[in-house]
XYZ file of C-alpha atoms in Angstrom:
522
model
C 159.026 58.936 -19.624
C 156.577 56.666 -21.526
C 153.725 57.933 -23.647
C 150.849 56.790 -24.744
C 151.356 53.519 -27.943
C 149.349 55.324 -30.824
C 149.410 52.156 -33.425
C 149.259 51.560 -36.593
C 148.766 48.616 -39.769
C 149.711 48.699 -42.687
C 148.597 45.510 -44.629
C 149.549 44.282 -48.362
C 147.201 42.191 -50.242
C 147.837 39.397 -52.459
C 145.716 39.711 -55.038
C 145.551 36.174 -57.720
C 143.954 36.929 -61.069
C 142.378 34.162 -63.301
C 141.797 34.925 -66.800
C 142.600 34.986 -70.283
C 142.393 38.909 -70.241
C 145.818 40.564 -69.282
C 144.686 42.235 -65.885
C 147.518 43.031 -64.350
C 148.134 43.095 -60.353
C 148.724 46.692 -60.661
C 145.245 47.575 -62.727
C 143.016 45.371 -60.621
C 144.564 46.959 -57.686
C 144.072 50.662 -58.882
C 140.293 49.480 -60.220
C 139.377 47.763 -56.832
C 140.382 51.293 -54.858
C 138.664 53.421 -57.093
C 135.630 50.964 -56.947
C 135.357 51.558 -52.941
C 136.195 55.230 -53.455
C 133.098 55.806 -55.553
C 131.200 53.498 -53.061
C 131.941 56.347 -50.077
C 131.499 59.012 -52.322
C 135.585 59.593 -52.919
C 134.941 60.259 -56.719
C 132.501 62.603 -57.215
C 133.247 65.769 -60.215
C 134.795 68.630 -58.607
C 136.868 66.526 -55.985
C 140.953 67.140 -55.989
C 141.566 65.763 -53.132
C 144.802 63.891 -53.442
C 147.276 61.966 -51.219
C 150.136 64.743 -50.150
C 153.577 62.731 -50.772
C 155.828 65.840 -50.032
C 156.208 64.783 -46.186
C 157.590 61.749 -47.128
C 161.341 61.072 -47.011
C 161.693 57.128 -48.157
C 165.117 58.116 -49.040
C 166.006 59.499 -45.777
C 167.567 57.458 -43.087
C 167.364 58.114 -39.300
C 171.240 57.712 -39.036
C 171.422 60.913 -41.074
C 172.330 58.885 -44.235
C 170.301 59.965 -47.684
C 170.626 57.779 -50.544
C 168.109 59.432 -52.937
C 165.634 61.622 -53.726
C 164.915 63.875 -50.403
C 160.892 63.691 -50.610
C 158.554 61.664 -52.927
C 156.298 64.482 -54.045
C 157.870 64.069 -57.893
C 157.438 60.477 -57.890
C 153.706 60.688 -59.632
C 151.302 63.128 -61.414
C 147.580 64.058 -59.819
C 145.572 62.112 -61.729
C 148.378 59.210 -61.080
C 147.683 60.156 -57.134
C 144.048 59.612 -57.687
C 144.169 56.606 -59.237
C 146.591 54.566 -56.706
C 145.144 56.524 -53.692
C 141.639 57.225 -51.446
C 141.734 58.453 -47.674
C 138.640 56.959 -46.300
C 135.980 58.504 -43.796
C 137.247 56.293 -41.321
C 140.602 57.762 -41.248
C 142.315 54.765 -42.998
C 144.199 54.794 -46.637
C 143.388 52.250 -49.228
C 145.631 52.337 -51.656
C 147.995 50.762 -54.778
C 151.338 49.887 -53.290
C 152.962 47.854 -56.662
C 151.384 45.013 -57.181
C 149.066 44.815 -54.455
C 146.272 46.490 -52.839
C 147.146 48.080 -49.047
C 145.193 48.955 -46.529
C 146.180 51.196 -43.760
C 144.521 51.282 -40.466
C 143.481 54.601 -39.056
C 145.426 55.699 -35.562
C 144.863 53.577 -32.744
C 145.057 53.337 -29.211
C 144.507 49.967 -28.054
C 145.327 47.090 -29.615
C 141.552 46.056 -29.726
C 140.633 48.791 -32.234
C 143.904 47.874 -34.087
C 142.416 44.394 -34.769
C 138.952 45.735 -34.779
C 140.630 48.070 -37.955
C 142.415 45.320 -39.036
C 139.647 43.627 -40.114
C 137.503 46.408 -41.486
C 140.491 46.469 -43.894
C 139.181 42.891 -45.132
C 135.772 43.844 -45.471
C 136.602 47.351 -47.217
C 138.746 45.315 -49.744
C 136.245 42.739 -50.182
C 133.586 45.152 -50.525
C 135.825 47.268 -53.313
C 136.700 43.380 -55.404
C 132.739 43.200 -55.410
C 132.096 46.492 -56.694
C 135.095 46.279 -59.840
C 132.242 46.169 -62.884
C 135.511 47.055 -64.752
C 136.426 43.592 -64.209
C 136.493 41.706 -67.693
C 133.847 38.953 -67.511
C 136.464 35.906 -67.938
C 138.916 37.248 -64.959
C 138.528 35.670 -61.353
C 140.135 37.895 -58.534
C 140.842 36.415 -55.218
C 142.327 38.360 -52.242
C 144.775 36.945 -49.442
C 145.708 38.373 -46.320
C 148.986 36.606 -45.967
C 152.912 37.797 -46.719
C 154.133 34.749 -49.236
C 153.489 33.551 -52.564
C 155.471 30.123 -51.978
C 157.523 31.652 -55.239
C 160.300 33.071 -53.155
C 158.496 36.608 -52.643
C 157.398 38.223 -49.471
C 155.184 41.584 -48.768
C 154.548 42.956 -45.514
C 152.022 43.315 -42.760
C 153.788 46.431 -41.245
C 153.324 47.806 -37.617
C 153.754 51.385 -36.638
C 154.191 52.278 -32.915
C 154.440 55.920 -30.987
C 157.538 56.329 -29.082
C 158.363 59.243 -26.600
C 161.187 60.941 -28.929
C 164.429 60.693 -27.005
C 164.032 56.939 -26.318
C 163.611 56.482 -29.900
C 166.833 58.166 -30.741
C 168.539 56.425 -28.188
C 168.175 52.993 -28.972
C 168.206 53.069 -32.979
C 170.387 55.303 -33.334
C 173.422 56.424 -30.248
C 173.321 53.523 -28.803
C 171.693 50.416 -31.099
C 172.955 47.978 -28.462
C 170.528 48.642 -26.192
C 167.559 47.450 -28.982
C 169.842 43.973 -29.060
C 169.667 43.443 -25.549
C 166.179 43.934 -25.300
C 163.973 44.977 -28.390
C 165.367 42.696 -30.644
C 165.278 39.744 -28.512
C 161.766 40.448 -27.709
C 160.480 41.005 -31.398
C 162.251 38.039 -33.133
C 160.780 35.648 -29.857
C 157.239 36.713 -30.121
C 156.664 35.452 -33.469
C 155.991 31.672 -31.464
C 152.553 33.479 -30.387
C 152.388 35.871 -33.601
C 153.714 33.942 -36.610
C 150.639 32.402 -38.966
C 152.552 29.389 -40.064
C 153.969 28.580 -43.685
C 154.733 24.863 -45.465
C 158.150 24.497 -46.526
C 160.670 27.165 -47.276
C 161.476 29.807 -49.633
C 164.108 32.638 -49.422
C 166.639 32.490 -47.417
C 165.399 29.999 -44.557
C 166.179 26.771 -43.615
C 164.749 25.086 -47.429
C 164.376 21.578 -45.363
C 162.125 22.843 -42.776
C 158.688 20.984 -43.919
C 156.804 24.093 -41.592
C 157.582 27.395 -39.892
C 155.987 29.297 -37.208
C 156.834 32.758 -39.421
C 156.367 33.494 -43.001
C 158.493 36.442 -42.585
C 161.234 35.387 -40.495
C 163.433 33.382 -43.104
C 163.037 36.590 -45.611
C 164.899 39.295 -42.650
C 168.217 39.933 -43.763
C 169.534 42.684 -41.487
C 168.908 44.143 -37.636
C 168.429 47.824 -38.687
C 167.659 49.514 -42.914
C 165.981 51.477 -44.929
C 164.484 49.163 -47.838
C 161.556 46.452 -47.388
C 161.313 45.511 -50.606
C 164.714 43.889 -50.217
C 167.686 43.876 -47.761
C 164.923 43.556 -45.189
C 165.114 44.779 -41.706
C 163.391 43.926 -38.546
C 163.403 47.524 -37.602
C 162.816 49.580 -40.571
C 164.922 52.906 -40.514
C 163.689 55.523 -42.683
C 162.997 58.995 -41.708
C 159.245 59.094 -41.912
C 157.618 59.351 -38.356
C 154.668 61.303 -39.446
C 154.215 63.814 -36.474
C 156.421 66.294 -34.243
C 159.737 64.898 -34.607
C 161.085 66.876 -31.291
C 158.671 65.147 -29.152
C 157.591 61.524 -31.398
C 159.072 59.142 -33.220
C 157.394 56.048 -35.298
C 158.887 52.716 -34.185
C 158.470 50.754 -37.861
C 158.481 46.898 -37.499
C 158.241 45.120 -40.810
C 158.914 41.562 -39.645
C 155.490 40.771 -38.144
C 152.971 38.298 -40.019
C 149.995 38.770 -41.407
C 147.093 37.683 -38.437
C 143.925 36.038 -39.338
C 143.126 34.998 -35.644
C 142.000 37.974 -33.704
C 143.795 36.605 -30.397
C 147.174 36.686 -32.469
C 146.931 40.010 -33.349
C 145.582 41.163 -30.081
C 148.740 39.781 -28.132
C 151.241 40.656 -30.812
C 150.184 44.689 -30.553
C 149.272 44.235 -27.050
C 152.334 42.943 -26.077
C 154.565 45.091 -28.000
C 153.001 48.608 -26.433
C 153.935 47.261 -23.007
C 157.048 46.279 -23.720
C 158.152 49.823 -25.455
C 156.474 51.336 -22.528
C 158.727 49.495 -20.510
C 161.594 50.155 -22.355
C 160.470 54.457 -22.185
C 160.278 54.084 -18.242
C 163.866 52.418 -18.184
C 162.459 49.364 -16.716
C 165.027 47.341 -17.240
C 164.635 43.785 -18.327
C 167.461 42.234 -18.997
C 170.190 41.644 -21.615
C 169.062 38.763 -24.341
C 171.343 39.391 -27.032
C 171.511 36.953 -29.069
C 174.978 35.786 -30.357
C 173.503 36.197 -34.389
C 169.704 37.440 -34.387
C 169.301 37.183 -37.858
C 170.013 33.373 -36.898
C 168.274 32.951 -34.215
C 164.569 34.488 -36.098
C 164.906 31.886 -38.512
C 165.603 28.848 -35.791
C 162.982 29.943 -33.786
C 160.480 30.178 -37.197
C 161.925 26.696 -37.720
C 160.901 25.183 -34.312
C 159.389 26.756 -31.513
C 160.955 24.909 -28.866
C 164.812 25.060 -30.294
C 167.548 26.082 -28.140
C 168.943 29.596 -28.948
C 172.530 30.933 -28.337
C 172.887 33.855 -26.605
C 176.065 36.609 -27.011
C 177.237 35.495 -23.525
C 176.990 31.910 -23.872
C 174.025 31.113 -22.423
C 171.003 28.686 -24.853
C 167.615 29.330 -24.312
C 164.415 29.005 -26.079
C 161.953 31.446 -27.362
C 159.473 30.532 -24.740
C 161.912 30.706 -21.683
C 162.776 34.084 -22.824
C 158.848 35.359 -23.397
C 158.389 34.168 -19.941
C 160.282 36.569 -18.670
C 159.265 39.029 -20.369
C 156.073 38.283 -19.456
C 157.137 38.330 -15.591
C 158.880 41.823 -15.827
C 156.223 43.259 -17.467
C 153.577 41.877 -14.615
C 156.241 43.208 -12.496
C 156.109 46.481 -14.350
C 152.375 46.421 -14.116
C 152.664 46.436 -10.258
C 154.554 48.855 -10.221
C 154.094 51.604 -13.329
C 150.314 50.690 -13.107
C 150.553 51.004 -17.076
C 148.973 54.075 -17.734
C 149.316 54.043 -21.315
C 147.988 50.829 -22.730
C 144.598 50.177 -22.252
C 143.462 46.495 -21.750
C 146.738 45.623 -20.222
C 145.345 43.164 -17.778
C 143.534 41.182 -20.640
C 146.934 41.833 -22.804
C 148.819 40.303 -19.896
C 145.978 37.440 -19.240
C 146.047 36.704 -23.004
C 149.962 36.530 -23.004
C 150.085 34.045 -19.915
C 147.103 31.795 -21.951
C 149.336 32.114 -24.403
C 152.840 30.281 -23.126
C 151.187 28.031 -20.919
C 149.087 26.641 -24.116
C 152.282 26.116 -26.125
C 154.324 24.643 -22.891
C 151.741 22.269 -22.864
C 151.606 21.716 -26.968
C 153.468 18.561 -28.263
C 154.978 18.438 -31.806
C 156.623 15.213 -33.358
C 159.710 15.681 -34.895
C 157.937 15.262 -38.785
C 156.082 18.300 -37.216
C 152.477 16.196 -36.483
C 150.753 18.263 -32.996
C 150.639 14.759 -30.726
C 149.142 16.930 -27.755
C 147.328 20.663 -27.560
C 145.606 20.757 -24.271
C 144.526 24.154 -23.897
C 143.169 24.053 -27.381
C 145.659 26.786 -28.058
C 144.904 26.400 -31.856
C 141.994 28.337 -31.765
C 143.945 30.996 -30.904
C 146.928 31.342 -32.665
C 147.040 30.874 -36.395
C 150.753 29.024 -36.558
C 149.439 25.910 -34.776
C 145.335 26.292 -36.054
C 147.129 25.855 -39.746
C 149.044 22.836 -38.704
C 146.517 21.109 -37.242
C 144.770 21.873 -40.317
C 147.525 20.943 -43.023
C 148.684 17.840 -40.542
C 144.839 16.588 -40.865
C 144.443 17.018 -44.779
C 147.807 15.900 -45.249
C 147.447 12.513 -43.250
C 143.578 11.774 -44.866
C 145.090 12.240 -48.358
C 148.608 10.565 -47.662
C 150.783 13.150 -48.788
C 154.268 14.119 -47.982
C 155.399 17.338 -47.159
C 156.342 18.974 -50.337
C 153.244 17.960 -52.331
C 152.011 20.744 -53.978
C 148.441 20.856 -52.787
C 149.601 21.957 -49.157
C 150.835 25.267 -50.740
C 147.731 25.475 -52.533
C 145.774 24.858 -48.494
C 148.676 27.500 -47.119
C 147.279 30.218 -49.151
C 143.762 29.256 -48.979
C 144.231 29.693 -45.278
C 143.917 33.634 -45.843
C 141.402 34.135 -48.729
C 139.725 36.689 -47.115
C 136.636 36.034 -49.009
C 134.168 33.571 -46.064
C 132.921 31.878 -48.944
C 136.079 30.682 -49.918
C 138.833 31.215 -46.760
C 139.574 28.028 -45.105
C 139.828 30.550 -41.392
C 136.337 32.253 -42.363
C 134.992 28.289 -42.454
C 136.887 26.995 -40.008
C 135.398 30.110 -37.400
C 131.939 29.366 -39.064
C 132.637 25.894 -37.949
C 133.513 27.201 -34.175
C 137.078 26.206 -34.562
C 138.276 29.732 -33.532
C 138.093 31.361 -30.801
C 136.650 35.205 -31.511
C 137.587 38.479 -29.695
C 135.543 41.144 -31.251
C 131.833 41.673 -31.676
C 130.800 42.101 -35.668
C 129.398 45.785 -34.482
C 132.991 46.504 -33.459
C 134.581 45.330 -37.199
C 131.758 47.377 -38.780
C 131.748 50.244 -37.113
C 135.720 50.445 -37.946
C 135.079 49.813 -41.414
C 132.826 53.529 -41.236
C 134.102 55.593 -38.073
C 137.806 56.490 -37.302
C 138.668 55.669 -33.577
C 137.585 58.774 -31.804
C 140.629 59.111 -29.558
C 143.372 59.992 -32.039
C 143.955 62.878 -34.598
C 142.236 59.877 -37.085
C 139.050 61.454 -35.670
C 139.943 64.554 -37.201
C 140.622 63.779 -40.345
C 137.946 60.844 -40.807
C 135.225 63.754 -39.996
C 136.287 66.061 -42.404
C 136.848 63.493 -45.105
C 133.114 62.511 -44.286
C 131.896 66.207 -43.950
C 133.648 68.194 -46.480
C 135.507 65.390 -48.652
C 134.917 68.187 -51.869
C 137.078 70.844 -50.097
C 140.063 68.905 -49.253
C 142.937 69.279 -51.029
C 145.633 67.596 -49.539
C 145.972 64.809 -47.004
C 148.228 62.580 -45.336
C 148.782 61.384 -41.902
C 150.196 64.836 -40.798
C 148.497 67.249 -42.618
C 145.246 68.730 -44.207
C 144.862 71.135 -46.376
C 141.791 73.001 -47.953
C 140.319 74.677 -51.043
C 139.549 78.102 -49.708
C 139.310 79.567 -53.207
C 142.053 82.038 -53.685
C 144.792 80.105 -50.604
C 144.682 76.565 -49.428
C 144.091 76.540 -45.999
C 146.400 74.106 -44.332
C 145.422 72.497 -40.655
C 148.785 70.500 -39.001
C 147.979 67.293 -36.883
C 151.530 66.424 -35.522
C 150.276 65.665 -32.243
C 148.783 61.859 -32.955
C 146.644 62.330 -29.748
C 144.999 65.256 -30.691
C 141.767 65.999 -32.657
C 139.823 63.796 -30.817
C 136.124 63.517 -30.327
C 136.493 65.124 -26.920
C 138.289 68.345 -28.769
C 136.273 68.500 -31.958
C 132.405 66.639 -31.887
C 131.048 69.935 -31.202
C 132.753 72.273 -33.665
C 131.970 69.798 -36.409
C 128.448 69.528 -35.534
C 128.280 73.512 -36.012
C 130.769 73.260 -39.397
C 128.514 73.883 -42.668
C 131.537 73.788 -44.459
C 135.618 73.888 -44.249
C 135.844 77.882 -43.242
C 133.530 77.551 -40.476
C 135.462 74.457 -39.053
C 138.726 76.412 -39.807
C 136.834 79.980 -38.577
C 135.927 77.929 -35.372
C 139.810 76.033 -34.548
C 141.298 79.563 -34.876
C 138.954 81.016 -33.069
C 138.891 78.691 -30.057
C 143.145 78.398 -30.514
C 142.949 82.259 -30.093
C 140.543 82.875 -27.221
């Protein structure tokens, strides 16, 4: 039986220094997330509140397979923690992953808020790179929501998704077939409405391809693992699912791109909850393995409209096959009534605009866009950066592999208006907008109020001095002589509806503690 699609992002930064000063990725990182902390009042004397690694099991497959260290709670000291991490009032986690800065969205619901989150990430980082007065006077530091470096490296815009527990286990891990009939098929097809477009290739792609729907795509090496740094999956395995693991499990994709265009991201989360609600309900689609997936990803990335073999024979192309996924899922919709996505008529409008705007979109074979009808590059960011490259490229009479349309690529996702080519472009009214700027700001200081982010944004707002530990799961507080420790495995509990009023009458932690136990109890 399906459940509710709790979501989650989890964005890497590039981050470009300029300077004659040493700054290293890793210091401007840790100096840009302590700037914002201080900003929300995150580094005040007297606060130990630090990020609580010991539920985490990197190590830890979900095939029962453990190939290191069974938690990460050694990995670094408390003042390390501090410096690398901040949970934020609005239930998100800024923090130093490596070399970049990441920005994880609180818990959603619909895939509105997870865009609407998405981009309060931007404007949190933006608003930490303005506050670094650490920043040696020399050094430039520029900021780029995208997943390449056109030097053969890759980082990841990863999604999180809620899945009812036994349909989890069932198609990862007793019977993985299953996720290659369906799953797979669907994942690795979507990027033709998803991907944001790259020049050229890198990795392990096709190197002739002049442009590619996905930045991603060429850089997944297997179906189903544990690493994403390399040996990349498109279903990340690892044994982290960050609630009750008897009744949830986290579905973690890492091959998704980076979104600037708010439709993109819209249908890519949209579209995915219905589909794994489908797949909970055992509404069966139909059976699109592909002969080699990790193939077929890369052939699609390499041109939309190529013909893909399938296991029994069969060629088809990523749009025939999103068409009918699309149809079930109307079907489904009919029938199921889709209880647990919200917006699934305007996911399953957008999804329609969607193919019928790229049926109708003409590409020459030197990948120039001849014909877009349906203007469906103000929508998605694959075919907005094409059109963009294809008209800079064609004024300035370059080829394909001149350097400056790397240089464009990245500038594409500068997430800085003043300097992103999609910030001018949507200044320009070249993109079509989704969200009101109340809706990005109020993200960037409320958690969503129907998830357990609610919970933990409030108290990180209320009582930030008395936490002790936090993490996605857990809370603990300073209670003097015992930390106090409050579980939130259920992602769609501690809600506004459960807890507005017992925070409003919370001086401190024990009274919010004194009141859950007493209202658990009676």
């Amino acid at each position: 039986m399906s459940i509710p699609k709790v979501v989650g992002i989890e964005q890497e930064y590039a981050i470009k220094i300029k300077g004659e000063d040493g700054l290293s990725a890793f210091d401007a990182s840790c100096m840009l997330v302590n700037a914002y902390a201080r900003k929300v009042g995150l580094r005040e004397p007297g606060m130990g509140m630090i990020w609580d690694y010991g539920h985490e099991t990197p190590y830890q497959d979900i095939r029962g397979q453990l190939f290191g260290k069974s938690t990460g709670q050694e990995i670094i000291s408390e003042e390390e923690n501090r410096l690398i991490n901040a949970s934020l009032p609005n239930g998100a986690r800024l923090y130093t992953d490596h070399a970049h800065p990441e920005y994880s969205t609180p818990e959603c619901l619909s895939a509105r808020e997870t865009v609407a989150c998405d981009k309060a990430g931007e404007r949190i980082l933006l608003e930490g790179l303005r506050l670094m007065n650490e920043i040696p006077p020399s050094s430039e530091i520029a900021l780029f929501k995208n997943n390449i470096d056109h030097q053969g490296h890759s980082y990841g815009c990863h999604e999180n998704y809620l899945m009812e527990a036994e349909t989890h286990e069932d198609y990862l891990v007793s019977s993985p077939q299953k996720a290659l009939e369906t799953l797979i098929p669907f994942l690795i097809t979507r990027q033709i409405f998803t991907g944001t477009g790259k020049v050229g290739g890198a990795g392990t792609g096709p190197q002739k391809t002049p442009y590619q729907i996905s930045q991603r795509a060429e850089f997944m090496e297997v179906l189903f693992g544990l690493e994403t740094m390399y040996a990349r999956s498109i279903i990340n395995t690892r044994e982290e699912h960050h609630a009750d693991k008897k009744r949830f499990r986290r579905l973690h994709l890492i091959l998704g791109d980076a979104n600037m265009c708010e439709f993109a991201g819209f249908l890519k989360v949209g579209s995915t909850q219905i589909v794994l609600q489908m797949i909970e309900d055992g509404f069966i689609i139909e059976d699109f393995t592909f002969k080699d997936p990790l193939n077929a990803i890369k052939q699609v990335s390499a041109r939309f409209d190529s013909q893909v073999e399938l296991a029994d024979g069969r060629k088809s192309t990523a749009m025939e096959l999103q068409r009918r996924f699309l149809e079930r899922a109307k079907e489904y919709r009919k029938i199921k009534n889709v209880p647990h996505v919200p917006e699934v008529d305007s996911i399953l409008e957008c999804w329609a605009y969607a193919l019928e705007g790229l049926e109708e979109l003409k590409l020459s074979s030197d990948f120039n866009l001849e014909n877009d009808p349906m203007e469906i590059k103000r929508r998605l960011d694959w075919v907005l950066k094409l059109w963009l490259i294809n008209r800079y490229r064609q004024g300035k009479n370059l080829d394909w592999d001149h350097p400056k349309l790397r240089v464009l690529d990245l500038q594409y996702h500068n997430i800085d208006a003043r300097e992103g080519i999609f910030y001018q472009l949507q200044d320009q009214g070249l993109t079509e907008n989704m969200l009101d700027d109340t809706e990005i700001t109020r993200s960037v200081w409320e958690a969503p109020t129907d998830t357990r982010a609610y919970f933990r944004g409030k108290c990180i707002e209320k009582f930030p001095k008395e936490i002790r530990l936090v993490n996605w799961e857990v809370m603990s507080f300073d209670q003097g002589e015992i930390y106090r420790m409050v579980p939130l495995l259920n992602p769609l509990k501690g809600t506004r509806e459960q807890f507005q009023e017992v925070f409003e009458k919370s001086r401190d932690s024990r009274e919010l503690l004194a009141l859950i136990e007493a209202s658990s109890t009676g």
